[in-house]
CSV table of C-alpha atoms in Angstrom, one decimal:
chain,number,residue,atom,x,y,z
A,1,UNK,CA,81.3,63.3,-47.8
A,2,UNK,CA,77.9,62.8,-49.6
A,3,UNK,CA,77.2,61.1,-52.6
A,4,UNK,CA,76.3,64.6,-54.7
A,5,UNK,CA,79.1,66.3,-53.1
A,6,UNK,CA,81.3,63.6,-54.9
A,7,UNK,CA,79.6,64.3,-58.1
A,8,UNK,CA,81.1,67.9,-58.4
A,9,UNK,CA,84.4,66.3,-58.9
A,10,UNK,CA,83.5,64.9,-62.3
A,11,UNK,CA,82.0,68.4,-63.7
A,12,UNK,CA,85.5,70.2,-64.4
A,13,UNK,CA,86.2,67.3,-66.6
A,14,UNK,CA,82.8,67.6,-68.5
A,15,UNK,CA,83.4,71.2,-68.7
A,16,UNK,CA,86.8,71.1,-70.1
A,17,UNK,CA,85.3,68.7,-72.7
A,18,UNK,CA,82.3,70.9,-74.0
A,19,UNK,CA,84.6,74.0,-73.9
A,20,UNK,CA,87.1,72.1,-76.3
A,21,UNK,CA,84.6,70.7,-78.8
A,22,UNK,CA,81.8,73.2,-78.6
A,23,UNK,CA,84.2,76.0,-80.4
A,24,UNK,CA,85.4,73.1,-83.1
A,25,UNK,CA,82.1,72.4,-84.0
A,26,UNK,CA,81.0,76.0,-84.5
A,27,UNK,CA,84.3,76.6,-86.4
A,28,UNK,CA,83.6,73.5,-88.8
A,29,UNK,CA,80.0,74.3,-89.4
A,30,UNK,CA,80.9,77.9,-91.1
A,31,UNK,CA,83.5,76.5,-93.3
A,32,UNK,CA,82.5,72.7,-94.1
A,33,UNK,CA,79.5,71.2,-95.2
A,34,UNK,CA,77.1,69.8,-92.7
A,35,UNK,CA,78.4,66.0,-93.9
A,36,UNK,CA,82.1,66.9,-93.3
A,37,UNK,CA,81.7,68.2,-89.9
A,38,UNK,CA,79.4,65.6,-88.3
A,39,UNK,CA,82.2,63.3,-89.2
A,40,UNK,CA,84.9,65.1,-87.8
A,41,UNK,CA,82.9,65.0,-83.9
A,42,UNK,CA,84.1,61.5,-82.4
A,43,UNK,CA,81.2,59.5,-81.0
A,44,UNK,CA,80.4,55.9,-79.7
A,45,UNK,CA,77.2,54.3,-80.0
A,46,UNK,CA,75.9,57.8,-81.4
A,47,UNK,CA,76.9,60.0,-78.3
A,48,UNK,CA,80.0,62.2,-77.9
A,49,UNK,CA,82.1,61.9,-75.2
A,50,UNK,CA,80.5,64.8,-73.4
A,51,UNK,CA,77.6,63.1,-73.7
A,52,UNK,CA,78.4,60.0,-72.3
A,53,UNK,CA,80.0,61.9,-69.2
A,54,UNK,CA,76.5,63.9,-68.7
A,55,UNK,CA,75.3,60.2,-68.7
A,56,UNK,CA,77.8,59.0,-66.0
A,57,UNK,CA,77.1,62.2,-63.8
A,58,UNK,CA,73.1,61.3,-64.0
A,59,UNK,CA,73.9,57.9,-62.8
A,60,UNK,CA,76.2,58.8,-60.1
A,61,UNK,CA,73.2,61.1,-59.0
A,62,UNK,CA,70.9,58.0,-59.1
A,63,UNK,CA,72.8,55.7,-57.0
A,64,UNK,CA,73.4,53.8,-60.4
A,65,UNK,CA,77.5,53.1,-60.1
A,66,UNK,CA,77.7,50.3,-62.5
A,67,UNK,CA,75.8,52.4,-65.0
A,68,UNK,CA,78.0,55.3,-64.3
A,69,UNK,CA,81.0,53.5,-64.8
A,70,UNK,CA,80.0,51.8,-68.0
A,71,UNK,CA,79.3,55.5,-69.6
A,72,UNK,CA,82.5,57.0,-68.3
A,73,UNK,CA,84.5,54.0,-70.3
A,74,UNK,CA,82.5,54.5,-73.4
A,75,UNK,CA,83.7,58.6,-72.5
A,76,UNK,CA,86.9,57.1,-72.3
A,77,UNK,CA,86.9,55.3,-75.4
A,78,UNK,CA,85.5,58.3,-77.6
A,79,UNK,CA,88.6,60.4,-76.2
A,80,UNK,CA,91.1,58.3,-75.0
A,81,UNK,CA,93.7,59.6,-72.7
A,82,UNK,CA,93.7,60.2,-68.8
A,83,UNK,CA,90.9,63.2,-69.1
A,84,UNK,CA,88.6,60.9,-67.5
A,85,UNK,CA,90.5,58.9,-65.1
A,86,UNK,CA,89.1,61.2,-62.0
A,87,UNK,CA,86.2,60.1,-63.1
A,88,UNK,CA,86.4,56.6,-63.0
A,89,UNK,CA,88.4,56.2,-59.9
A,90,UNK,CA,85.9,58.5,-58.0
A,91,UNK,CA,82.7,56.0,-59.3
A,92,UNK,CA,84.7,53.1,-58.0
A,93,UNK,CA,85.1,54.5,-55.1
A,94,UNK,CA,81.7,55.7,-54.6
A,95,UNK,CA,80.6,52.0,-55.6
A,96,UNK,CA,82.9,50.2,-53.4
A,97,UNK,CA,81.5,52.4,-50.7
A,98,UNK,CA,77.8,51.9,-51.5
A,99,UNK,CA,78.3,48.2,-51.7
A,100,UNK,CA,79.6,48.3,-48.2
A,101,UNK,CA,76.9,50.1,-46.8
A,102,UNK,CA,74.5,47.7,-48.8
A,103,UNK,CA,76.2,44.6,-47.1
A,104,UNK,CA,75.9,46.3,-43.9
A,105,UNK,CA,72.0,46.6,-44.1
A,106,UNK,CA,71.8,43.2,-45.2
A,107,UNK,CA,73.6,41.9,-42.5
A,108,UNK,CA,72.2,44.1,-39.9
A,109,UNK,CA,68.9,44.4,-41.0
A,110,UNK,CA,68.1,42.0,-43.8
A,111,UNK,CA,68.0,38.7,-41.8
A,112,UNK,CA,65.1,37.2,-40.7
A,113,UNK,CA,63.6,38.1,-37.3
A,114,UNK,CA,63.6,35.3,-34.8
A,115,UNK,CA,59.8,35.1,-33.7
A,116,UNK,CA,59.5,36.4,-30.0
A,117,UNK,CA,58.3,33.8,-27.5
A,118,UNK,CA,56.6,33.6,-24.3
A,119,UNK,CA,56.9,31.5,-20.9
A,120,UNK,CA,54.3,30.2,-18.8
A,121,UNK,CA,54.4,33.7,-16.8
A,122,UNK,CA,53.5,35.2,-20.4
A,123,UNK,CA,57.0,37.7,-20.6
A,124,UNK,CA,57.6,38.5,-23.9
A,125,UNK,CA,61.4,37.4,-25.0
A,126,UNK,CA,62.3,40.2,-27.2
A,127,UNK,CA,62.5,39.6,-31.1
A,128,UNK,CA,66.0,39.8,-32.9
A,129,UNK,CA,67.8,39.2,-35.5
A,130,UNK,CA,71.2,36.9,-35.6
A,131,UNK,CA,74.6,37.6,-37.0
A,132,UNK,CA,78.0,36.5,-36.6
A,133,UNK,CA,81.0,38.2,-35.0
A,134,UNK,CA,83.8,38.9,-37.7
A,135,UNK,CA,87.5,39.1,-36.7
A,136,UNK,CA,88.2,42.2,-34.3
A,137,UNK,CA,84.6,42.9,-33.5
A,138,UNK,CA,83.1,43.5,-30.3
A,139,UNK,CA,79.8,44.9,-29.2
A,140,UNK,CA,80.6,48.4,-29.3
A,141,UNK,CA,81.8,48.1,-33.0
A,142,UNK,CA,78.7,46.4,-34.0
A,143,UNK,CA,76.8,49.3,-32.4
A,144,UNK,CA,79.0,51.8,-34.4
A,145,UNK,CA,78.2,49.7,-37.9
A,146,UNK,CA,74.7,49.4,-37.0
A,147,UNK,CA,74.0,53.3,-36.7
A,148,UNK,CA,76.3,53.7,-39.4
A,149,UNK,CA,73.9,51.6,-42.0
A,150,UNK,CA,70.9,52.9,-40.9
A,151,UNK,CA,72.2,56.4,-41.4
A,152,UNK,CA,73.7,55.3,-45.0
A,153,UNK,CA,77.0,55.6,-43.7
A,154,UNK,CA,80.4,53.5,-43.3
A,155,UNK,CA,81.2,53.0,-39.8
A,156,UNK,CA,84.6,54.9,-40.5
A,157,UNK,CA,82.9,57.9,-41.2
A,158,UNK,CA,80.1,57.8,-38.3
A,159,UNK,CA,80.8,59.7,-35.2
A,160,UNK,CA,81.6,57.0,-32.3
A,161,UNK,CA,80.3,59.1,-29.5
A,162,UNK,CA,76.9,59.8,-30.6
A,163,UNK,CA,73.4,58.9,-28.3
A,164,UNK,CA,72.3,56.7,-30.8
A,165,UNK,CA,75.1,54.2,-30.8
A,166,UNK,CA,75.0,54.0,-26.9
A,167,UNK,CA,71.4,53.5,-27.0
A,168,UNK,CA,71.9,50.1,-30.0
A,169,UNK,CA,74.9,49.0,-27.5
A,170,UNK,CA,72.4,49.1,-24.8
A,171,UNK,CA,69.9,46.7,-26.4
A,172,UNK,CA,73.1,44.4,-27.7
A,173,UNK,CA,74.5,44.1,-24.5
A,174,UNK,CA,70.6,43.5,-22.9
A,175,UNK,CA,70.7,40.5,-25.5
A,176,UNK,CA,74.1,39.2,-25.2
A,177,UNK,CA,75.7,40.5,-22.2
A,178,UNK,CA,78.2,42.4,-21.7
A,179,UNK,CA,81.6,40.4,-22.8
A,180,UNK,CA,84.0,39.8,-25.3
A,181,UNK,CA,83.0,38.0,-28.9
A,182,UNK,CA,84.5,35.2,-30.1
A,183,UNK,CA,85.0,35.1,-33.9
A,184,UNK,CA,82.4,33.5,-35.8
A,185,UNK,CA,80.0,33.0,-32.4
A,186,UNK,CA,76.1,34.3,-32.6
A,187,UNK,CA,75.3,37.9,-32.0
A,188,UNK,CA,71.7,38.8,-31.4
A,189,UNK,CA,70.9,41.8,-32.9
A,190,UNK,CA,68.0,44.1,-31.5
A,191,UNK,CA,65.2,45.1,-33.6
A,192,UNK,CA,65.2,49.1,-34.7
A,193,UNK,CA,62.6,51.0,-32.7
A,194,UNK,CA,61.3,52.0,-36.2
A,195,UNK,CA,60.3,48.4,-37.0
A,196,UNK,CA,57.0,48.4,-35.7
A,197,UNK,CA,55.1,46.7,-38.5
A,198,UNK,CA,57.0,43.5,-37.9
A,199,UNK,CA,55.7,43.2,-34.0
A,200,UNK,CA,52.1,44.4,-35.2
A,201,UNK,CA,52.0,41.9,-38.0
A,202,UNK,CA,53.2,39.2,-35.1
A,203,UNK,CA,50.5,40.2,-32.7
A,204,UNK,CA,47.8,39.9,-35.4
A,205,UNK,CA,49.3,36.4,-36.6
A,206,UNK,CA,49.3,35.3,-33.0
A,207,UNK,CA,45.7,36.5,-32.1
A,208,UNK,CA,44.5,34.5,-35.5
A,209,UNK,CA,46.2,31.8,-34.0
A,210,UNK,CA,44.6,31.9,-30.5
A,211,UNK,CA,48.3,32.7,-28.9
A,212,UNK,CA,47.1,35.6,-26.9
A,213,UNK,CA,49.6,35.8,-24.5
A,214,UNK,CA,51.9,36.5,-27.3
A,215,UNK,CA,49.6,38.4,-29.4
A,216,UNK,CA,49.1,40.6,-26.4
A,217,UNK,CA,53.0,41.1,-25.7
A,218,UNK,CA,53.6,41.9,-29.5
A,219,UNK,CA,51.0,44.4,-29.5
A,220,UNK,CA,52.3,46.1,-26.5
A,221,UNK,CA,55.5,46.1,-28.1
A,222,UNK,CA,54.2,47.5,-31.3
A,223,UNK,CA,52.5,50.5,-29.4
A,224,UNK,CA,55.4,51.4,-27.8
A,225,UNK,CA,57.2,51.3,-31.0
A,226,UNK,CA,54.6,53.8,-32.9
A,227,UNK,CA,51.8,51.5,-33.9
A,228,UNK,CA,48.6,53.0,-33.0
A,229,UNK,CA,46.9,52.2,-29.6
A,230,UNK,CA,43.9,50.6,-31.6
A,231,UNK,CA,46.0,47.3,-32.0
A,232,UNK,CA,45.5,47.0,-28.6
A,233,UNK,CA,41.5,46.7,-29.0
A,234,UNK,CA,42.1,44.3,-32.0
A,235,UNK,CA,43.7,41.8,-29.7
A,236,UNK,CA,41.4,42.4,-27.2
A,237,UNK,CA,38.4,41.8,-29.5
A,238,UNK,CA,39.6,38.8,-31.2
A,239,UNK,CA,40.4,37.5,-27.7
A,240,UNK,CA,36.6,37.8,-26.3
A,241,UNK,CA,35.4,36.5,-29.5
A,242,UNK,CA,37.3,33.1,-28.8
A,243,UNK,CA,36.4,32.8,-25.5
A,244,UNK,CA,32.8,32.8,-26.7
A,245,UNK,CA,33.7,30.2,-29.5
A,246,UNK,CA,35.5,28.3,-26.6
A,247,UNK,CA,32.5,28.1,-24.4
A,248,UNK,CA,29.9,27.6,-27.2
A,249,UNK,CA,32.1,24.6,-28.2
A,250,UNK,CA,32.7,23.1,-24.8
A,251,UNK,CA,28.6,22.8,-24.4
A,252,UNK,CA,28.3,21.4,-27.7
A,253,UNK,CA,31.0,18.9,-26.8
A,254,UNK,CA,29.3,18.2,-23.7
A,255,UNK,CA,25.7,17.4,-24.8
A,256,UNK,CA,27.0,15.2,-27.8
A,257,UNK,CA,29.2,13.3,-25.2
A,258,UNK,CA,25.5,12.9,-23.0
A,259,UNK,CA,24.4,11.0,-26.1
A,260,UNK,CA,27.3,8.3,-26.1
A,261,UNK,CA,26.7,5.1,-24.4
A,262,UNK,CA,28.9,5.2,-21.4
A,263,UNK,CA,29.5,1.1,-21.8
A,264,UNK,CA,30.2,0.5,-25.5
A,265,UNK,CA,31.5,4.3,-26.0
A,266,UNK,CA,33.4,4.5,-22.6
A,267,UNK,CA,36.5,6.0,-24.4
A,268,UNK,CA,34.9,8.2,-26.5
A,269,UNK,CA,32.6,9.7,-23.5
A,270,UNK,CA,35.4,10.5,-21.1
A,271,UNK,CA,37.9,11.8,-24.4
A,272,UNK,CA,34.5,14.6,-25.4
A,273,UNK,CA,34.4,15.3,-21.4
A,274,UNK,CA,38.3,16.1,-21.3
A,275,UNK,CA,38.0,18.1,-24.6
A,276,UNK,CA,35.5,20.1,-23.3
A,277,UNK,CA,36.9,21.0,-20.3
A,278,UNK,CA,40.1,22.0,-21.9
A,279,UNK,CA,38.0,24.6,-24.1
A,280,UNK,CA,36.1,25.8,-20.8
A,281,UNK,CA,39.9,26.1,-19.2
A,282,UNK,CA,41.1,28.0,-22.3
A,283,UNK,CA,38.4,30.1,-21.8
A,284,UNK,CA,38.7,31.0,-18.3
A,285,UNK,CA,42.6,31.9,-18.9
A,286,UNK,CA,41.7,34.3,-21.5
A,287,UNK,CA,39.7,36.9,-19.2
A,288,UNK,CA,40.2,38.0,-15.3
A,289,UNK,CA,37.6,36.2,-13.2
A,290,UNK,CA,35.9,33.0,-12.7
A,291,UNK,CA,33.2,33.4,-15.5
A,292,UNK,CA,33.1,29.6,-16.4
A,293,UNK,CA,34.1,27.9,-12.8
A,294,UNK,CA,30.9,26.2,-12.2
A,295,UNK,CA,30.3,24.7,-15.7
A,296,UNK,CA,34.1,23.5,-15.2
A,297,UNK,CA,33.3,22.2,-11.7
A,298,UNK,CA,30.4,20.0,-13.3
A,299,UNK,CA,32.6,18.9,-16.2
A,300,UNK,CA,35.5,17.8,-13.6
A,301,UNK,CA,33.0,15.8,-11.6
A,302,UNK,CA,32.0,13.9,-14.7
A,303,UNK,CA,35.3,12.9,-15.7
A,304,UNK,CA,36.0,11.8,-12.4
A,305,UNK,CA,33.2,9.5,-12.2
A,306,UNK,CA,34.0,8.2,-15.3
A,307,UNK,CA,37.3,7.1,-15.0
A,308,UNK,CA,36.4,5.1,-12.2
A,309,UNK,CA,35.2,2.3,-14.5
A,310,UNK,CA,38.0,0.5,-16.7
A,311,UNK,CA,36.7,-1.8,-19.4
A,312,UNK,CA,38.4,-4.6,-20.4
A,313,UNK,CA,38.6,-5.9,-24.1
A,314,UNK,CA,35.8,-8.7,-23.3
A,315,UNK,CA,33.4,-5.7,-22.1
A,316,UNK,CA,34.0,-7.0,-18.3
A,317,UNK,CA,34.2,-3.6,-16.1
A,318,UNK,CA,36.6,-2.6,-13.0
A,319,UNK,CA,35.3,-0.5,-10.8
A,320,UNK,CA,36.2,0.5,-7.3
A,321,UNK,CA,33.7,-0.2,-4.1
A,322,UNK,CA,34.3,2.5,-1.8
A,323,UNK,CA,34.4,1.5,2.3
A,324,UNK,CA,30.9,1.5,4.0
A,325,UNK,CA,29.1,0.3,0.8
A,326,UNK,CA,28.1,-3.5,0.4
A,327,UNK,CA,29.1,-5.3,-2.7
A,328,UNK,CA,25.5,-5.3,-3.9
A,329,UNK,CA,25.0,-1.7,-3.2
A,330,UNK,CA,28.0,-0.5,-5.1
A,331,UNK,CA,27.5,-3.3,-8.2
A,332,UNK,CA,23.8,-1.7,-8.2
A,333,UNK,CA,25.1,1.7,-8.6
A,334,UNK,CA,27.7,1.2,-10.9
A,335,UNK,CA,25.1,-0.6,-13.4
A,336,UNK,CA,22.4,2.3,-12.9
A,337,UNK,CA,25.6,4.9,-13.7
A,338,UNK,CA,26.8,2.8,-17.0
A,339,UNK,CA,23.0,2.4,-17.9
A,340,UNK,CA,22.1,5.9,-16.8
A,341,UNK,CA,18.7,4.7,-15.6
A,342,UNK,CA,17.4,3.1,-12.4
A,343,UNK,CA,16.8,-0.6,-12.4
A,344,UNK,CA,13.3,-1.7,-11.7
A,345,UNK,CA,12.2,-3.4,-8.6
A,346,UNK,CA,8.6,-5.1,-7.9
A,347,UNK,CA,9.4,-5.9,-4.4
A,348,UNK,CA,8.4,-9.5,-4.9
A,349,UNK,CA,10.2,-12.2,-3.9
A,350,UNK,CA,10.3,-16.1,-4.2
A,351,UNK,CA,8.4,-17.9,-4.5
A,352,UNK,CA,6.4,-14.9,-6.4
A,353,UNK,CA,8.9,-14.8,-9.2
A,354,UNK,CA,6.2,-14.3,-11.9
A,355,UNK,CA,5.8,-10.9,-10.3
A,356,UNK,CA,9.5,-9.9,-10.5
A,357,UNK,CA,10.4,-7.3,-13.2
A,358,UNK,CA,12.7,-8.0,-16.3
A,359,UNK,CA,15.5,-6.2,-14.2
A,360,UNK,CA,15.4,-8.4,-11.0
A,361,UNK,CA,15.3,-11.3,-13.1
A,362,UNK,CA,18.4,-10.0,-15.0
A,363,UNK,CA,20.1,-8.9,-12.1
A,364,UNK,CA,19.8,-12.7,-10.7
A,365,UNK,CA,21.6,-13.5,-13.8
A,366,UNK,CA,24.0,-11.0,-13.3
A,367,UNK,CA,25.1,-11.4,-10.1
A,368,UNK,CA,25.6,-15.2,-10.8
A,369,UNK,CA,28.1,-14.3,-13.7
A,370,UNK,CA,29.8,-11.6,-11.6
A,371,UNK,CA,30.5,-14.4,-9.1
A,372,UNK,CA,31.8,-16.7,-11.8
A,373,UNK,CA,33.7,-14.1,-13.1
A,374,UNK,CA,35.3,-13.5,-10.1
A,375,UNK,CA,36.5,-17.2,-9.1
A,376,UNK,CA,37.9,-17.3,-12.6
A,377,UNK,CA,40.3,-14.5,-11.6
A,378,UNK,CA,40.9,-16.3,-8.4
A,379,UNK,CA,39.2,-14.0,-6.4
A,380,UNK,CA,37.2,-15.1,-3.2
A,381,UNK,CA,33.9,-14.0,-3.9
A,382,UNK,CA,32.6,-14.6,-0.5
A,383,UNK,CA,35.2,-12.3,1.1
A,384,UNK,CA,34.2,-9.3,-1.0
A,385,UNK,CA,30.2,-9.7,-0.1
A,386,UNK,CA,31.4,-9.7,3.4
A,387,UNK,CA,33.9,-6.8,3.4
A,388,UNK,CA,32.5,-3.2,4.1
A,389,UNK,CA,35.5,-2.1,5.8
A,390,UNK,CA,38.0,-1.3,3.1
A,391,UNK,CA,37.8,-0.3,-0.5
A,392,UNK,CA,38.0,-2.8,-3.1
A,393,UNK,CA,38.0,-3.8,-6.6
A,394,UNK,CA,35.0,-5.3,-8.4
A,395,UNK,CA,35.4,-7.1,-11.6
A,396,UNK,CA,31.8,-7.0,-13.3
A,397,UNK,CA,30.1,-8.2,-16.3
A,398,UNK,CA,29.1,-6.3,-19.2
A,399,UNK,CA,26.0,-5.1,-18.2
A,400,UNK,CA,24.6,-4.0,-21.8
A,401,UNK,CA,24.4,-8.1,-22.2
A,402,UNK,CA,22.0,-8.1,-19.3
A,403,UNK,CA,19.4,-5.0,-19.1
A,404,UNK,CA,17.8,-3.4,-21.7
A,405,UNK,CA,18.7,0.0,-22.6
A,406,UNK,CA,15.9,2.7,-22.4
């Protein structure tokens, strides 16, 4: 029974009161002065019982049941008796029903939506709300209660075989499985189809945060629920913009890295290259194909080369000598990579030392100290020089202490 239909129960009381009071007022006005006739009409707060009854009816129609109850009690105060008993009872029933519906709506539709998530495969985990199972509840009973609350009804007033209930039950079983419920356990509630705006907002928020797997999934779900398809284009545009920003960022980082010292700023150099690689890798994953593969390969090679070198706190550097290269060849290549230049050579040798370049003189000092450093570490330097068959680790002095930067 709807609220407006129930209001008609109160109308006979109001008509009855009006039929009693109006003739009395008419008769009194013909024989008594105005001030006497006004005093004969009982009122409270300036209103008669009939007026309070009308106000109560209006409040019922507006769903303001507390106000309706207050007005009906005021009418009863003016005219004590049983004439307003039915109206008061009906208001209390309507208020109880309204509060029950409100509680159900708040329980099933008022809770926080648990954000959708995605895994490595970017599969959208359906968003949901959460409630707890009450005594005697099953997923089927919860489905009935959800449909009833959505229609503004109590569960007991809802047909238990409607198509909507089956649809909600399917959603409940998809999230929770087909099973019996324990009192107090968490029950996941599907989001009604009409709530597309939440998924739209999630898609836009995820896109702003560059979480595009989630943004794509949420946008698709929002469109399925009725949002315009332009939302998909909005997310796609933001994805392309971010891809361009990432590539520009990677180029900027690489340029900055190339300006760092490979010796004194070796750690920062590697970190910068890794950050550039991360940006490129993310950009590559935002669209189909291999648009940025060439630059990725270059950066990966730079990282691999830089990671061959490990600096100690005293500035000495460890680097592997690959099989097939002599110690001096490998040491020279390591120094030239670290200094980012070739060592100058004049071709002069003893006794024409005056004709040697600064790099040649520095090299002689460098090799002497490399020998002393190896001996201090308990390494047979002679064996290092003779070994060209297997890989071996070299411990070299800090080259910046010997060779001038250019």
